[in-house]
Amino acid sequence: MAKLPGGPLIRKDVIDPLRYLNHPVVRRNYEASADVASLGPIATRNSTYALQEYFVPVAQFNAFVKQMAAILQAHRVDAVNISIRHTQGDPDSFLSWAREEVFSFVLYYWQHVSVVDREEVGTWTRELIDAALSLGGTYYLPYQLHATREQFSRAYPGAPRLFALKAQFDPDKRFRNKLWDKYYTG
């Protein structure tokens, strides 16, 4: 229903009022309160929903909002929702995404999955990463690996210490994944 022309309005104005006739719902965030099945399939052969997350110091909240909005609009990103959370700092982890108190921006979006479409997502993702980095922030690693090695190094300055530890305990590189393959320099 989410991708049909007028689908979200039909759900909001017709289906939901009937569904909740006897059980009213108070919505503070409409998409977050919707039944996940109403969003449709999470992926098809040609498209998928995906997540990205950016962390910026509390004092940089407004600056990042402006930059993020400009980038998403310039690239016509099909953003479904952006959730904002508060996160305490974690200065001790080697790959800490929150070295100080931050706001995290969780971007939930829809994309096509052809090579050209993934390259376009990579372009605006790197722009969002640069925006976060320019404000002393970072990004969350486990999603699509669009960040350059330079962006990774700037966002995660503790990575060399983790790489050294990994080399000590896994010299044959038996335990690895795509993230290690892209950014591990050992």
Backbone as JSON, one array per atom type, in Angstrom:
{
  "sequence": "MAKLPGGPLIRKDVIDPLRYLNHPVVRRNYEASADVASLGPIATRNSTYALQEYFVPVAQFNAFVKQMAAILQAHRVDAVNISIRHTQGDPDSFLSWAREEVFSFVLYYWQHVSVVDREEVGTWTRELIDAALSLGGTYYLPYQLHATREQFSRAYPGAPRLFALKAQFDPDKRFRNKLWDKYYTG",
  "N": [[0.82, -1.18, 0.0], [2.04, 1.2, 0.63], [3.51, 2.1, -1.6], [1.67, 2.5, -3.6], [-0.05, 4.81, -5.75], [-1.26, 7.45, -3.91], [-1.56, 5.74, -1.8], [-0.61, 5.99, 1.0], [-2.38, 8.03, 1.86], [-4.9, 6.83, 1.47], [-4.69, 4.78, 3.33], [-4.44, 6.3, 5.7], [-6.79, 7.93, 5.7], [-8.97, 6.25, 5.14], [-8.67, 3.36, 5.63], [-7.37, 3.13, 8.22], [-9.14, 4.68, 9.97], [-11.39, 2.98, 9.97], [-10.27, 0.6, 10.93], [-9.44, 1.31, 13.51], [-11.75, 2.06, 14.77], [-13.09, 1.21, 17.15], [-10.99, 1.22, 18.88], [-9.29, 3.71, 19.57], [-6.3, 5.34, 18.48], [-3.54, 7.21, 19.56], [-1.39, 9.15, 17.8], [1.98, 9.92, 17.71], [4.02, 9.73, 16.04], [3.41, 8.96, 13.0], [4.28, 6.98, 11.01], [5.88, 5.3, 12.58], [3.98, 4.2, 14.23], [2.42, 2.63, 12.66], [1.21, -0.55, 11.54], [3.62, -2.87, 10.67], [3.22, -4.56, 8.49], [1.57, -3.09, 6.86], [3.22, -1.43, 5.49], [4.12, -2.77, 3.33], [6.07, -5.1, 1.29], [9.42, -5.57, 2.46], [11.45, -5.72, 0.68], [11.91, -6.07, -2.86], [12.52, -7.59, -6.08], [13.53, -5.42, -7.4], [13.74, -3.26, -5.68], [14.26, -1.87, -2.37], [13.86, -1.26, 1.16], [15.9, 0.63, 3.32], [18.35, 1.4, 5.89], [20.18, 4.09, 7.37], [22.51, 5.66, 9.57], [23.43, 8.49, 11.41], [25.61, 10.32, 13.53], [25.82, 13.14, 15.52], [27.43, 15.71, 17.42], [25.71, 17.15, 20.2], [25.59, 19.99, 20.19], [25.7, 20.49, 17.49], [23.34, 19.89, 16.28], [21.28, 21.5, 14.89], [22.76, 22.46, 12.68], [23.42, 20.08, 11.36], [20.86, 19.11, 10.7], [20.04, 20.99, 8.76], [21.99, 20.57, 6.74], [21.58, 17.85, 6.15], [18.92, 17.86, 5.23], [19.21, 19.43, 2.92], [20.9, 17.82, 1.34], [19.38, 15.44, 1.04], [17.15, 16.46, -0.31], [18.36, 17.51, -2.64], [19.16, 15.2, -3.93], [16.82, 13.92, -4.26], [15.92, 11.93, -2.47], [14.04, 9.17, -1.42], [12.88, 9.38, 1.34], [11.45, 7.77, 4.06], [11.2, 8.03, 6.79], [12.75, 9.8, 9.46], [14.23, 9.16, 12.36], [15.07, 10.56, 15.47], [17.39, 10.22, 17.98], [18.74, 10.38, 21.29], [22.02, 9.88, 22.39], [24.31, 8.71, 24.73], [27.79, 9.45, 25.27], [30.49, 7.28, 24.27], [33.47, 6.94, 24.89], [35.39, 4.94, 25.05], [35.33, 2.66, 23.36], [36.92, 1.06, 20.59], [35.83, 1.39, 18.03], [33.99, 3.51, 18.33], [30.99, 5.17, 17.76], [29.98, 7.27, 19.01], [31.7, 9.36, 20.49], [31.29, 11.36, 22.23], [28.51, 12.97, 23.87], [25.73, 12.68, 21.79], [23.34, 13.33, 19.12], [21.51, 10.97, 17.34], [20.64, 10.33, 14.02], [18.42, 8.47, 12.43], [17.92, 7.29, 9.38], [15.4, 6.13, 7.39], [14.76, 4.74, 4.36], [13.74, 4.35, 0.92], [14.88, 2.55, -1.91], [15.86, 1.89, -5.31], [17.56, -1.0, -6.67], [19.41, -1.4, -8.72], [22.66, -1.34, -10.32], [23.34, 1.3, -11.05], [21.52, 2.73, -9.47], [22.38, 2.0, -6.88], [24.91, 3.15, -6.94], [24.19, 5.86, -7.02], [22.96, 6.1, -4.51], [25.24, 5.67, -3.0], [26.65, 8.01, -3.61], [25.11, 10.17, -2.44], [25.14, 9.23, 0.15], [27.86, 9.36, 0.9], [28.09, 12.12, 0.87], [26.41, 12.79, 3.04], [27.87, 11.54, 5.07], [30.22, 13.09, 4.96], [29.09, 15.52, 5.77], [28.35, 14.94, 8.43], [30.91, 14.32, 9.48], [32.19, 16.8, 9.14], [31.09, 18.22, 11.16], [32.06, 17.14, 13.43], [31.01, 14.67, 13.89], [29.93, 11.26, 13.19], [29.24, 8.12, 11.51], [27.12, 5.2, 11.25], [28.47, 1.99, 11.09], [27.54, -0.74, 10.22], [25.78, -0.8, 7.94], [25.17, -0.39, 4.39], [28.24, -0.33, 2.64], [29.33, 2.35, 1.81], [31.08, 4.38, 2.49], [34.22, 6.0, 1.98], [37.67, 4.89, 2.33], [39.1, 6.93, 3.51], [37.08, 8.44, 4.73], [36.17, 6.54, 6.55], [38.48, 6.28, 8.15], [38.65, 8.87, 9.27], [36.24, 8.96, 10.69], [36.49, 6.87, 12.48], [38.91, 6.89, 14.36], [40.08, 5.16, 16.17], [40.35, 2.75, 14.94], [42.89, 1.68, 13.94], [44.04, 0.66, 16.31], [42.26, -1.4, 16.93], [42.6, -2.97, 14.65], [45.25, -3.75, 15.0], [45.02, -5.34, 17.29], [43.35, -7.32, 16.28], [45.05, -8.44, 14.35], [46.89, -9.59, 16.03], [45.41, -11.63, 17.33], [44.16, -12.98, 15.29], [45.93, -13.81, 13.06], [45.83, -15.12, 10.61], [43.67, -14.13, 9.37], [41.11, -15.33, 9.52], [38.59, -14.81, 10.55], [36.36, -12.77, 9.26], [34.58, -10.2, 7.41], [32.55, -8.33, 5.07], [32.93, -5.66, 5.84], [35.42, -5.73, 7.16], [36.97, -6.58, 4.98], [36.86, -4.34, 3.32], [37.88, -2.14, 4.85], [39.94, -2.94, 6.56], [43.32, -2.71, 7.21], [45.42, -4.33, 7.74]],
  "CA": [[0.0, 0.0, 0.0], [2.87, 2.39, 0.77], [4.03, 2.56, -2.88], [0.58, 2.8, -4.52], [-0.38, 6.23, -5.81], [-2.25, 7.79, -2.9], [-1.64, 4.68, -0.79], [-0.57, 6.47, 2.39], [-3.6, 8.78, 2.18], [-5.99, 5.86, 1.6], [-4.52, 4.13, 4.64], [-4.69, 7.27, 6.78], [-8.13, 8.49, 5.69], [-10.04, 5.26, 4.98], [-8.43, 2.08, 6.3], [-7.11, 3.28, 9.66], [-10.32, 5.03, 10.77], [-12.22, 1.78, 10.15], [-9.53, -0.36, 11.74], [-9.32, 1.75, 14.89], [-13.02, 2.63, 15.16], [-13.37, 0.9, 18.55], [-9.76, 1.32, 19.66], [-8.56, 4.88, 19.04], [-4.84, 5.38, 18.66], [-2.97, 8.54, 19.55], [-0.14, 9.03, 17.06], [2.97, 10.97, 17.82], [4.85, 9.51, 14.87], [2.49, 8.11, 12.25], [4.92, 5.81, 10.41], [6.35, 4.39, 13.62], [2.85, 3.55, 14.87], [1.72, 1.79, 11.69], [1.51, -1.97, 11.49], [4.7, -3.01, 9.7], [2.7, -5.22, 7.3], [0.94, -2.09, 6.0], [4.26, -0.77, 4.71], [4.39, -3.58, 2.15], [7.27, -5.94, 1.42], [10.63, -4.82, 2.79], [12.29, -5.72, -0.52], [11.46, -6.78, -4.05], [13.69, -7.8, -6.95], [14.01, -4.14, -7.94], [13.82, -2.18, -4.69], [14.32, -2.26, -0.96], [13.95, -0.23, 2.18], [17.2, 0.52, 3.98], [18.63, 2.31, 7.0], [21.49, 4.69, 7.61], [22.47, 6.37, 10.84], [24.48, 9.49, 11.56], [25.73, 10.79, 14.91], [26.44, 14.47, 15.57], [27.43, 16.29, 18.76], [24.48, 17.86, 20.56], [25.66, 21.39, 19.77], [25.67, 20.57, 16.02], [22.04, 19.38, 15.84], [20.65, 22.35, 13.87], [23.6, 22.52, 11.48], [23.29, 18.83, 10.62], [19.51, 19.05, 10.14], [20.04, 21.79, 7.54], [22.8, 19.91, 5.72], [20.93, 16.6, 5.78], [17.75, 18.21, 4.42], [19.67, 19.9, 1.61], [21.43, 16.67, 0.59], [18.27, 14.54, 0.69], [16.34, 17.14, -1.33], [19.13, 17.63, -3.88], [19.23, 13.89, -4.58], [15.45, 13.41, -4.32], [15.9, 10.67, -1.72], [12.7, 8.76, -0.99], [12.98, 9.16, 2.79], [10.19, 7.4, 4.68], [11.19, 8.5, 8.16], [14.02, 10.05, 10.14], [14.06, 9.15, 13.81], [16.18, 11.22, 16.15], [17.59, 9.69, 19.32], [19.84, 10.92, 22.07], [22.95, 8.81, 22.75], [25.43, 9.1, 25.6], [29.1, 9.2, 24.69], [31.22, 6.05, 24.55], [34.82, 7.27, 24.44], [36.33, 3.84, 25.28], [35.32, 1.65, 22.31], [37.82, 1.35, 19.47], [35.01, 1.85, 16.92], [32.89, 4.26, 18.92], [30.31, 6.13, 16.89], [29.57, 8.4, 19.86], [32.79, 9.62, 21.42], [30.74, 12.32, 23.18], [27.05, 12.97, 23.82], [25.32, 12.97, 20.42], [22.03, 12.97, 18.59], [21.62, 10.09, 16.19], [19.61, 10.5, 13.01], [18.22, 7.18, 11.77], [17.24, 7.54, 8.12], [14.76, 4.97, 6.8], [14.49, 5.2, 3.01], [13.46, 3.36, -0.11], [15.76, 2.72, -3.05], [15.99, 0.83, -6.32], [18.79, -1.74, -6.37], [20.3, -1.6, -9.86], [24.01, -0.84, -10.09], [23.29, 2.76, -11.15], [20.81, 3.23, -8.28], [23.26, 1.84, -5.71], [25.96, 4.17, -7.05], [23.59, 7.14, -6.63], [22.84, 6.06, -3.05], [26.6, 5.85, -2.5], [27.03, 9.42, -3.76], [24.52, 11.03, -1.39], [25.58, 8.72, 1.45], [29.18, 9.96, 1.18], [27.84, 13.53, 1.19], [25.91, 12.82, 4.42], [29.01, 11.21, 5.94], [31.06, 14.29, 5.02], [28.39, 16.52, 6.59], [28.51, 14.54, 9.84], [32.32, 14.46, 9.84], [32.54, 18.22, 9.21], [30.54, 18.75, 12.41], [32.61, 16.36, 14.54], [30.2, 13.46, 14.06], [30.33, 10.03, 12.52], [28.14, 7.36, 10.91], [27.05, 3.82, 11.74], [29.19, 1.12, 10.17], [27.03, -2.0, 9.66], [24.89, -0.74, 6.8], [25.88, -0.47, 3.12], [29.61, 0.16, 2.81], [29.58, 3.4, 0.83], [32.12, 5.3, 2.94], [35.58, 5.79, 1.47], [38.63, 4.56, 3.4], [39.44, 8.19, 4.2], [35.95, 8.76, 5.61], [36.22, 5.56, 7.64], [39.6, 6.64, 9.04], [38.28, 10.08, 10.02], [35.13, 8.66, 11.61], [36.89, 5.85, 13.46], [40.35, 6.99, 14.57], [40.56, 4.05, 17.0], [40.41, 1.53, 14.14], [44.21, 1.04, 13.9], [44.25, -0.13, 17.53], [41.48, -2.62, 16.79], [43.25, -3.76, 13.62], [46.45, -4.34, 15.59], [44.55, -6.4, 18.17], [42.87, -8.4, 15.41], [46.23, -9.1, 13.76], [47.51, -10.4, 17.09], [44.6, -12.79, 17.67], [43.69, -13.64, 14.06], [46.94, -13.48, 12.06], [45.5, -15.72, 9.32], [42.47, -13.43, 8.89], [40.05, -16.32, 9.34], [37.31, -14.22, 10.91], [36.26, -11.54, 8.48], [33.33, -9.92, 6.73], [32.75, -7.3, 4.05], [33.47, -4.46, 6.47], [36.87, -5.96, 7.32], [37.6, -6.64, 3.67], [36.97, -3.0, 2.73], [38.58, -1.13, 5.62], [41.05, -3.48, 7.34], [44.58, -2.39, 6.53], [46.46, -5.23, 8.23]],
  "C": [[0.87, 1.25, 0.0], [3.34, 2.94, -0.57], [2.93, 2.83, -3.92], [0.35, 4.3, -4.59], [-1.51, 6.54, -4.82], [-2.39, 6.78, -1.79], [-1.6, 5.16, 0.64], [-1.83, 7.26, 2.8], [-4.8, 7.85, 2.34], [-5.9, 5.17, 2.95], [-4.92, 5.06, 5.76], [-6.16, 7.67, 6.86], [-9.26, 7.47, 5.62], [-9.81, 4.02, 5.84], [-8.26, 2.24, 7.8], [-8.33, 3.72, 10.46], [-11.26, 3.83, 10.98], [-11.56, 0.78, 11.09], [-9.52, 0.02, 13.21], [-10.63, 2.37, 15.42], [-13.33, 2.42, 16.65], [-12.16, 1.04, 19.45], [-8.94, 2.51, 19.14], [-7.08, 4.83, 19.4], [-4.4, 6.84, 18.64], [-1.59, 8.42, 18.9], [0.76, 10.22, 17.32], [3.93, 10.9, 16.63], [4.11, 8.49, 14.01], [3.16, 6.86, 11.69], [5.38, 4.81, 11.46], [5.21, 3.65, 14.28], [2.11, 2.6, 13.93], [2.14, 0.33, 11.84], [2.55, -2.18, 10.39], [4.22, -3.68, 8.42], [2.08, -4.21, 6.33], [1.96, -1.34, 5.15], [4.57, -1.52, 3.42], [5.65, -4.39, 2.34], [8.51, -5.08, 1.64], [11.56, -4.74, 1.58], [11.6, -6.48, -1.64], [12.71, -7.03, -4.89], [14.33, -6.48, -7.36], [14.2, -3.04, -6.91], [13.89, -2.74, -3.29], [14.22, -1.03, -0.07], [15.28, -0.44, 2.88], [17.33, 1.56, 5.08], [20.03, 2.88, 6.88], [21.38, 5.43, 8.93], [23.7, 7.27, 10.96], [24.44, 10.02, 12.98], [26.43, 12.14, 14.89], [26.4, 14.98, 17.01], [26.17, 17.13, 18.98], [24.48, 19.29, 20.04], [25.54, 21.56, 18.25], [24.33, 20.12, 15.43], [21.46, 20.21, 14.68], [21.45, 22.39, 12.57], [23.45, 21.23, 10.67], [21.9, 18.69, 9.99], [19.47, 19.8, 8.8], [20.81, 21.1, 6.42], [22.14, 18.63, 5.23], [19.73, 16.88, 4.87], [18.17, 18.63, 3.01], [20.15, 18.74, 0.75], [20.3, 15.75, 0.15], [17.39, 15.16, -0.4], [17.07, 17.21, -2.67], [19.15, 16.31, -4.65], [17.86, 13.21, -4.66], [15.34, 12.03, -3.66], [14.47, 10.4, -1.25], [12.77, 8.37, 0.49], [11.59, 8.88, 3.35], [10.09, 8.05, 6.05], [12.62, 8.81, 8.6], [13.71, 10.12, 11.62], [15.28, 9.79, 14.43], [16.23, 10.7, 17.58], [18.76, 10.4, 19.99], [20.71, 9.73, 22.5], [24.06, 9.38, 23.64], [26.75, 8.77, 24.89], [29.69, 7.87, 25.14], [32.65, 6.26, 24.08], [35.8, 6.09, 24.5], [36.38, 2.8, 24.16], [36.26, 2.04, 21.17], [37.05, 1.9, 18.26], [33.77, 2.59, 17.44], [32.29, 5.23, 17.92], [29.85, 7.35, 17.68], [30.66, 8.65, 20.89], [32.42, 10.68, 22.45], [29.22, 12.21, 23.08], [26.6, 13.45, 22.43], [23.81, 12.79, 20.23], [22.28, 12.04, 17.42], [20.4, 10.29, 15.3], [19.52, 9.18, 12.25], [17.34, 7.43, 10.54], [16.72, 6.22, 7.56], [14.3, 5.41, 5.42], [14.25, 4.02, 2.08], [14.37, 3.63, -1.29], [15.58, 1.58, -4.04], [17.35, 0.19, -6.12], [19.67, -2.04, -7.58], [21.68, -1.03, -9.52], [24.02, 0.69, -10.09], [22.61, 3.34, -9.91], [21.67, 3.11, -7.03], [24.4, 2.85, -5.75], [25.42, 5.54, -6.64], [23.41, 7.19, -5.13], [24.22, 6.28, -2.42], [27.03, 7.31, -2.55], [26.44, 10.26, -2.63], [24.86, 10.54, 0.01], [26.93, 9.33, 1.84], [29.04, 11.45, 1.5], [27.31, 13.67, 2.62], [27.02, 12.5, 5.42], [29.92, 12.42, 6.08], [30.41, 15.37, 5.89], [28.56, 16.19, 8.07], [29.95, 14.73, 10.29], [32.71, 15.93, 10.0], [32.05, 18.86, 10.51], [31.03, 17.97, 13.63], [31.85, 15.09, 14.83], [30.77, 12.27, 13.32], [29.09, 9.36, 11.94], [28.21, 5.94, 11.44], [27.59, 2.87, 10.7], [28.4, -0.02, 9.51], [26.07, -1.94, 8.49], [25.69, -0.85, 5.51], [27.23, 0.25, 3.24], [29.98, 1.2, 1.75], [30.71, 4.34, 1.23], [33.46, 4.96, 2.29], [36.47, 5.37, 2.64], [39.0, 5.8, 4.2], [38.32, 8.58, 5.16], [35.93, 7.8, 6.81], [37.31, 5.94, 8.65], [39.29, 7.88, 9.88], [37.2, 9.8, 11.06], [35.55, 7.75, 12.74], [38.4, 5.86, 13.68], [40.92, 5.88, 15.45], [40.7, 2.75, 16.23], [41.81, 0.91, 14.08], [44.51, 0.21, 15.15], [43.48, -1.44, 17.46], [42.11, -3.54, 15.74], [44.5, -4.45, 14.16], [46.07, -5.51, 16.51], [44.06, -7.6, 17.35], [44.05, -9.15, 14.79], [46.92, -10.0, 14.77], [46.74, -11.69, 17.32], [44.08, -13.55, 16.46], [44.67, -13.35, 12.92], [46.63, -14.06, 10.67], [44.23, -15.12, 8.7], [41.32, -14.4, 8.6], [38.67, -15.74, 9.63], [37.2, -12.84, 10.25], [34.86, -11.38, 7.92], [33.59, -8.8, 5.73], [33.32, -6.01, 4.62], [34.98, -4.58, 6.64], [37.58, -5.94, 5.97], [37.8, -5.25, 3.06], [37.91, -2.08, 3.5], [39.8, -1.64, 6.4], [42.35, -3.29, 6.57], [45.72, -3.33, 6.93], [46.82, -6.33, 7.3]]
}
